[in-house]
Amino acid sequence: MHGGIEHRTGVLFVCLGNICRSPMAEGAFREGARRHGFSCLVDSAGTASYHVGSQPDPRAIAVARRHGVEIAGQSARQIERDDFYRFAHIVALDRANLEGIRARAPRDGSAKLSMLMDAVEGRIGEPVADPYYGDEAAFLTAWETINLGVEAWLARLMREAGALRA
Ligand code: 4NP
């Protein structure tokens, strides 16, 4: 399509509520992929169901918008069984969510489970702190950390896509 890079991998970002961290990760990844002309299945979900159907938190929408990324059109959903077959990578925003994902993983699921910062040299295993009960500064910190992780995942998936075609 339009000379973009197409491939069969994909990434699902997962936090607790799917209204703060993973929507920011999804938005940042979509924008980065668009900039690179890289076409990749991307979505986000929560391990919890409290906010299913909700728009992202207004503070997440605001910090993303200030950085040129629109996430207001997203709607929260909970991770589901199919995700473990549809996505090459399921990427958790913190350790508790990685454990929550692991607990739901079907025995024969093909998705690889990781944490966002695992792709960033020197920051493997580092969580993205939940900004929900924090202030605007907490959302900015989360946005900045998420963007470091997302850039690294984008580079990794673009490399993987190249390897798939080779
Ligand atoms: P998220 O943040 O996991 O980054 O979407 C949270 C959103 C809602 C809640 C906790 C964290 N909550 O407890 O409702």
mmCIF file of C-alpha atoms and ligand atoms in Angstrom:
data_model
loop_
_atom_site.group_PDB
_atom_site.id
_atom_site.type_symbol
_atom_site.label_atom_id
_atom_site.label_comp_id
_atom_site.label_asym_id
_atom_site.label_seq_id
_atom_site.Cartn_x
_atom_site.Cartn_y
_atom_site.Cartn_z
ATOM 1 C CA MET A 1 0.000 0.000 0.000
ATOM 2 C CA HIS A 2 1.498 3.349 -1.064
ATOM 3 C CA GLY A 3 5.019 1.921 -0.902
ATOM 4 C CA GLY A 4 4.893 1.470 2.885
ATOM 5 C CA ILE A 5 6.717 -1.381 4.580
ATOM 6 C CA GLU A 6 4.243 -4.211 5.256
ATOM 7 C CA HIS A 7 4.874 -7.201 7.424
ATOM 8 C CA ARG A 8 3.092 -9.801 9.464
ATOM 9 C CA THR A 9 4.267 -8.983 12.935
ATOM 10 C CA GLY A 10 2.482 -6.749 15.376
ATOM 11 C CA VAL A 11 2.586 -5.314 18.857
ATOM 12 C CA LEU A 12 0.016 -4.997 21.635
ATOM 13 C CA PHE A 13 0.822 -2.619 24.513
ATOM 14 C CA VAL A 14 -0.774 -3.562 27.823
ATOM 15 C CA CYS A 15 -1.212 -1.676 31.116
ATOM 16 C CA LEU A 16 -3.817 -1.995 33.861
ATOM 17 C CA GLY A 17 -6.713 0.235 32.805
ATOM 18 C CA ASN A 18 -5.879 0.919 29.113
ATOM 19 C CA ILE A 19 -6.650 4.592 29.718
ATOM 20 C CA CYS A 20 -3.226 6.084 30.575
ATOM 21 C CA ARG A 21 0.032 4.318 29.736
ATOM 22 C CA SER A 22 -0.801 1.843 26.975
ATOM 23 C CA PRO A 23 -2.904 4.357 24.976
ATOM 24 C CA MET A 24 0.093 6.731 25.062
ATOM 25 C CA ALA A 25 2.338 3.859 23.892
ATOM 26 C CA GLU A 26 -0.069 2.949 21.094
ATOM 27 C CA GLY A 27 -0.321 6.585 19.963
ATOM 28 C CA ALA A 28 3.434 7.166 20.084
ATOM 29 C CA PHE A 29 4.084 3.920 18.186
ATOM 30 C CA ARG A 30 1.496 4.753 15.481
ATOM 31 C CA GLU A 31 3.069 8.174 15.004
ATOM 32 C CA GLY A 32 6.611 6.769 14.879
ATOM 33 C CA ALA A 33 5.578 4.048 12.430
ATOM 34 C CA ARG A 34 3.837 6.626 10.224
ATOM 35 C CA ARG A 35 6.982 8.794 10.237
ATOM 36 C CA HIS A 36 9.082 5.815 9.155
ATOM 37 C CA GLY A 37 6.579 4.629 6.517
ATOM 38 C CA PHE A 38 6.351 1.389 8.486
ATOM 39 C CA SER A 39 3.032 -0.460 8.480
ATOM 40 C CA CYS A 40 2.526 -2.662 11.515
ATOM 41 C CA LEU A 41 -0.436 -3.994 13.441
ATOM 42 C CA VAL A 42 -0.569 -2.049 16.715
ATOM 43 C CA ASP A 43 -3.138 -1.894 19.498
ATOM 44 C CA SER A 44 -3.392 -1.538 23.279
ATOM 45 C CA ALA A 45 -5.385 -3.212 26.036
ATOM 46 C CA GLY A 46 -5.685 -3.448 29.813
ATOM 47 C CA THR A 47 -5.409 -6.418 32.137
ATOM 48 C CA ALA A 48 -8.356 -4.992 34.130
ATOM 49 C CA SER A 49 -11.887 -4.376 32.906
ATOM 50 C CA TYR A 50 -12.838 -1.271 34.964
ATOM 51 C CA HIS A 51 -12.542 1.176 32.097
ATOM 52 C CA VAL A 52 -13.680 -0.907 29.108
ATOM 53 C CA GLY A 53 -15.220 1.378 26.478
ATOM 54 C CA SER A 54 -13.717 4.567 27.976
ATOM 55 C CA GLN A 55 -11.714 7.189 26.144
ATOM 56 C CA PRO A 56 -8.128 7.668 27.411
ATOM 57 C CA ASP A 57 -7.673 9.778 30.558
ATOM 58 C CA PRO A 58 -7.877 13.527 29.699
ATOM 59 C CA ARG A 59 -4.369 14.015 31.123
ATOM 60 C CA ALA A 60 -2.972 11.355 28.783
ATOM 61 C CA ILE A 61 -4.827 12.913 25.830
ATOM 62 C CA ALA A 62 -3.396 16.333 26.770
ATOM 63 C CA VAL A 63 0.249 15.281 27.100
ATOM 64 C CA ALA A 64 0.113 13.294 23.854
ATOM 65 C CA ARG A 65 -1.550 16.208 22.038
ATOM 66 C CA ARG A 66 1.157 18.609 23.257
ATOM 67 C CA HIS A 67 3.624 16.267 21.540
ATOM 68 C CA GLY A 68 1.646 16.127 18.302
ATOM 69 C CA VAL A 69 -0.003 12.740 18.901
ATOM 70 C CA GLU A 70 -3.795 12.328 18.916
ATOM 71 C CA ILE A 71 -5.132 9.503 21.105
ATOM 72 C CA ALA A 72 -8.666 10.755 21.873
ATOM 73 C CA GLY A 73 -10.181 8.302 19.380
ATOM 74 C CA GLN A 74 -9.021 5.257 21.350
ATOM 75 C CA SER A 75 -11.408 3.176 23.417
ATOM 76 C CA ALA A 76 -10.307 0.928 26.300
ATOM 77 C CA ARG A 77 -10.592 -2.830 26.047
ATOM 78 C CA GLN A 78 -9.400 -5.773 28.085
ATOM 79 C CA ILE A 79 -6.768 -8.204 26.785
ATOM 80 C CA GLU A 80 -8.401 -11.310 25.297
ATOM 81 C CA ARG A 81 -7.431 -14.808 24.240
ATOM 82 C CA ASP A 82 -7.086 -13.976 20.528
ATOM 83 C CA ASP A 83 -4.414 -11.385 21.299
ATOM 84 C CA PHE A 84 -1.972 -14.184 22.149
ATOM 85 C CA TYR A 85 -2.260 -15.468 18.568
ATOM 86 C CA ARG A 86 -2.718 -12.207 16.621
ATOM 87 C CA PHE A 87 0.302 -10.272 17.904
ATOM 88 C CA ALA A 88 3.964 -11.240 17.602
ATOM 89 C CA HIS A 89 4.690 -9.206 20.755
ATOM 90 C CA ILE A 90 2.649 -8.377 23.822
ATOM 91 C CA VAL A 91 4.447 -5.611 25.682
ATOM 92 C CA ALA A 92 3.588 -4.830 29.313
ATOM 93 C CA LEU A 93 4.090 -1.400 30.832
ATOM 94 C CA ASP A 94 5.049 -2.787 34.252
ATOM 95 C CA ARG A 95 5.835 -6.040 36.013
ATOM 96 C CA ALA A 96 2.409 -6.585 37.619
ATOM 97 C CA ASN A 97 0.794 -6.359 34.210
ATOM 98 C CA LEU A 98 3.393 -8.700 32.705
ATOM 99 C CA GLU A 99 2.400 -11.223 35.396
ATOM 100 C CA GLY A 100 -1.304 -10.592 34.659
ATOM 101 C CA ILE A 101 -0.684 -11.233 30.957
ATOM 102 C CA ARG A 102 1.318 -14.361 31.710
ATOM 103 C CA ALA A 103 -1.510 -15.704 33.888
ATOM 104 C CA ARG A 104 -3.946 -15.379 30.947
ATOM 105 C CA ALA A 105 -1.644 -16.750 28.236
ATOM 106 C CA PRO A 106 -3.011 -19.852 26.502
ATOM 107 C CA ARG A 107 -0.525 -22.728 26.528
ATOM 108 C CA ASP A 108 -0.071 -22.579 22.740
ATOM 109 C CA GLY A 109 -0.162 -18.776 22.364
ATOM 110 C CA SER A 110 2.504 -17.547 19.934
ATOM 111 C CA ALA A 111 3.008 -13.971 21.208
ATOM 112 C CA LYS A 112 6.295 -13.190 22.942
ATOM 113 C CA LEU A 113 5.778 -11.445 26.283
ATOM 114 C CA SER A 114 8.046 -8.570 27.306
ATOM 115 C CA MET A 115 8.132 -5.278 29.143
ATOM 116 C CA LEU A 116 8.314 -1.973 27.275
ATOM 117 C CA MET A 117 11.712 -0.927 28.614
ATOM 118 C CA ASP A 118 13.254 -4.335 27.848
ATOM 119 C CA ALA A 119 14.062 -2.972 24.375
ATOM 120 C CA VAL A 120 16.080 -0.068 25.820
ATOM 121 C CA GLU A 121 19.721 -0.801 26.568
ATOM 122 C CA GLY A 122 20.498 -0.335 30.247
ATOM 123 C CA ARG A 123 16.826 -0.141 31.265
ATOM 124 C CA ILE A 124 15.757 -3.788 30.968
ATOM 125 C CA GLY A 125 13.059 -4.701 33.478
ATOM 126 C CA GLU A 126 12.299 -1.092 34.356
ATOM 127 C CA PRO A 127 8.561 -0.374 34.819
ATOM 128 C CA VAL A 128 6.667 2.663 33.582
ATOM 129 C CA ALA A 129 5.136 3.983 36.815
ATOM 130 C CA ASP A 130 1.360 4.333 36.867
ATOM 131 C CA PRO A 131 0.553 8.061 36.560
ATOM 132 C CA TYR A 132 -3.189 7.624 37.311
ATOM 133 C CA TYR A 133 -3.005 8.857 40.931
ATOM 134 C CA GLY A 134 -0.249 11.337 40.103
ATOM 135 C CA ASP A 135 -0.182 14.878 38.736
ATOM 136 C CA GLU A 136 0.542 16.412 35.324
ATOM 137 C CA ALA A 137 4.273 15.915 35.933
ATOM 138 C CA ALA A 138 3.683 12.179 36.413
ATOM 139 C CA PHE A 139 1.976 12.063 33.002
ATOM 140 C CA LEU A 140 4.856 13.945 31.384
ATOM 141 C CA THR A 141 7.395 11.565 32.952
ATOM 142 C CA ALA A 142 5.353 8.582 31.773
ATOM 143 C CA TRP A 143 5.083 10.063 28.264
ATOM 144 C CA GLU A 144 8.852 10.592 28.051
ATOM 145 C CA THR A 145 9.710 7.116 29.344
ATOM 146 C CA ILE A 146 7.120 5.511 27.071
ATOM 147 C CA ASN A 147 8.566 7.314 24.064
ATOM 148 C CA LEU A 148 12.056 5.962 24.766
ATOM 149 C CA GLY A 149 10.614 2.460 24.945
ATOM 150 C CA VAL A 150 8.439 2.886 21.877
ATOM 151 C CA GLU A 151 11.357 4.165 19.752
ATOM 152 C CA ALA A 152 13.355 1.082 20.733
ATOM 153 C CA TRP A 153 10.443 -1.255 19.924
ATOM 154 C CA LEU A 154 9.925 0.453 16.593
ATOM 155 C CA ALA A 155 13.584 -0.098 15.703
ATOM 156 C CA ARG A 156 13.363 -3.733 16.838
ATOM 157 C CA LEU A 157 10.185 -4.455 14.836
ATOM 158 C CA MET A 158 11.549 -2.745 11.736
ATOM 159 C CA ARG A 159 14.654 -4.937 12.026
ATOM 160 C CA GLU A 160 12.472 -8.020 12.490
ATOM 161 C CA ALA A 161 10.394 -7.067 9.450
ATOM 162 C CA GLY A 162 13.571 -6.750 7.389
ATOM 163 C CA ALA A 163 14.660 -10.180 8.580
ATOM 164 C CA LEU A 164 11.248 -11.639 7.703
ATOM 165 C CA ARG A 165 11.559 -10.398 4.118
ATOM 166 C CA ALA A 166 15.198 -11.423 3.713
HETATM 167 P P1 4NP B 1 -3.198 2.707 33.210
HETATM 168 O O1 4NP B 1 -3.564 3.566 34.510
HETATM 169 O O2 4NP B 1 -3.039 1.269 33.668
HETATM 170 O O3 4NP B 1 -1.931 3.312 32.755
HETATM 171 O O4 4NP B 1 -4.347 2.888 32.247
HETATM 172 C C1 4NP B 1 -4.586 3.226 35.399
HETATM 173 C C2 4NP B 1 -5.884 3.526 35.080
HETATM 174 C C3 4NP B 1 -6.894 3.233 35.976
HETATM 175 C C4 4NP B 1 -6.599 2.654 37.186
HETATM 176 C C5 4NP B 1 -5.291 2.354 37.498
HETATM 177 C C6 4NP B 1 -4.285 2.637 36.597
HETATM 178 N N1 4NP B 1 -7.623 2.394 38.126
HETATM 179 O O5 4NP B 1 -7.314 1.915 39.223
HETATM 180 O O6 4NP B 1 -8.799 2.636 37.814
#
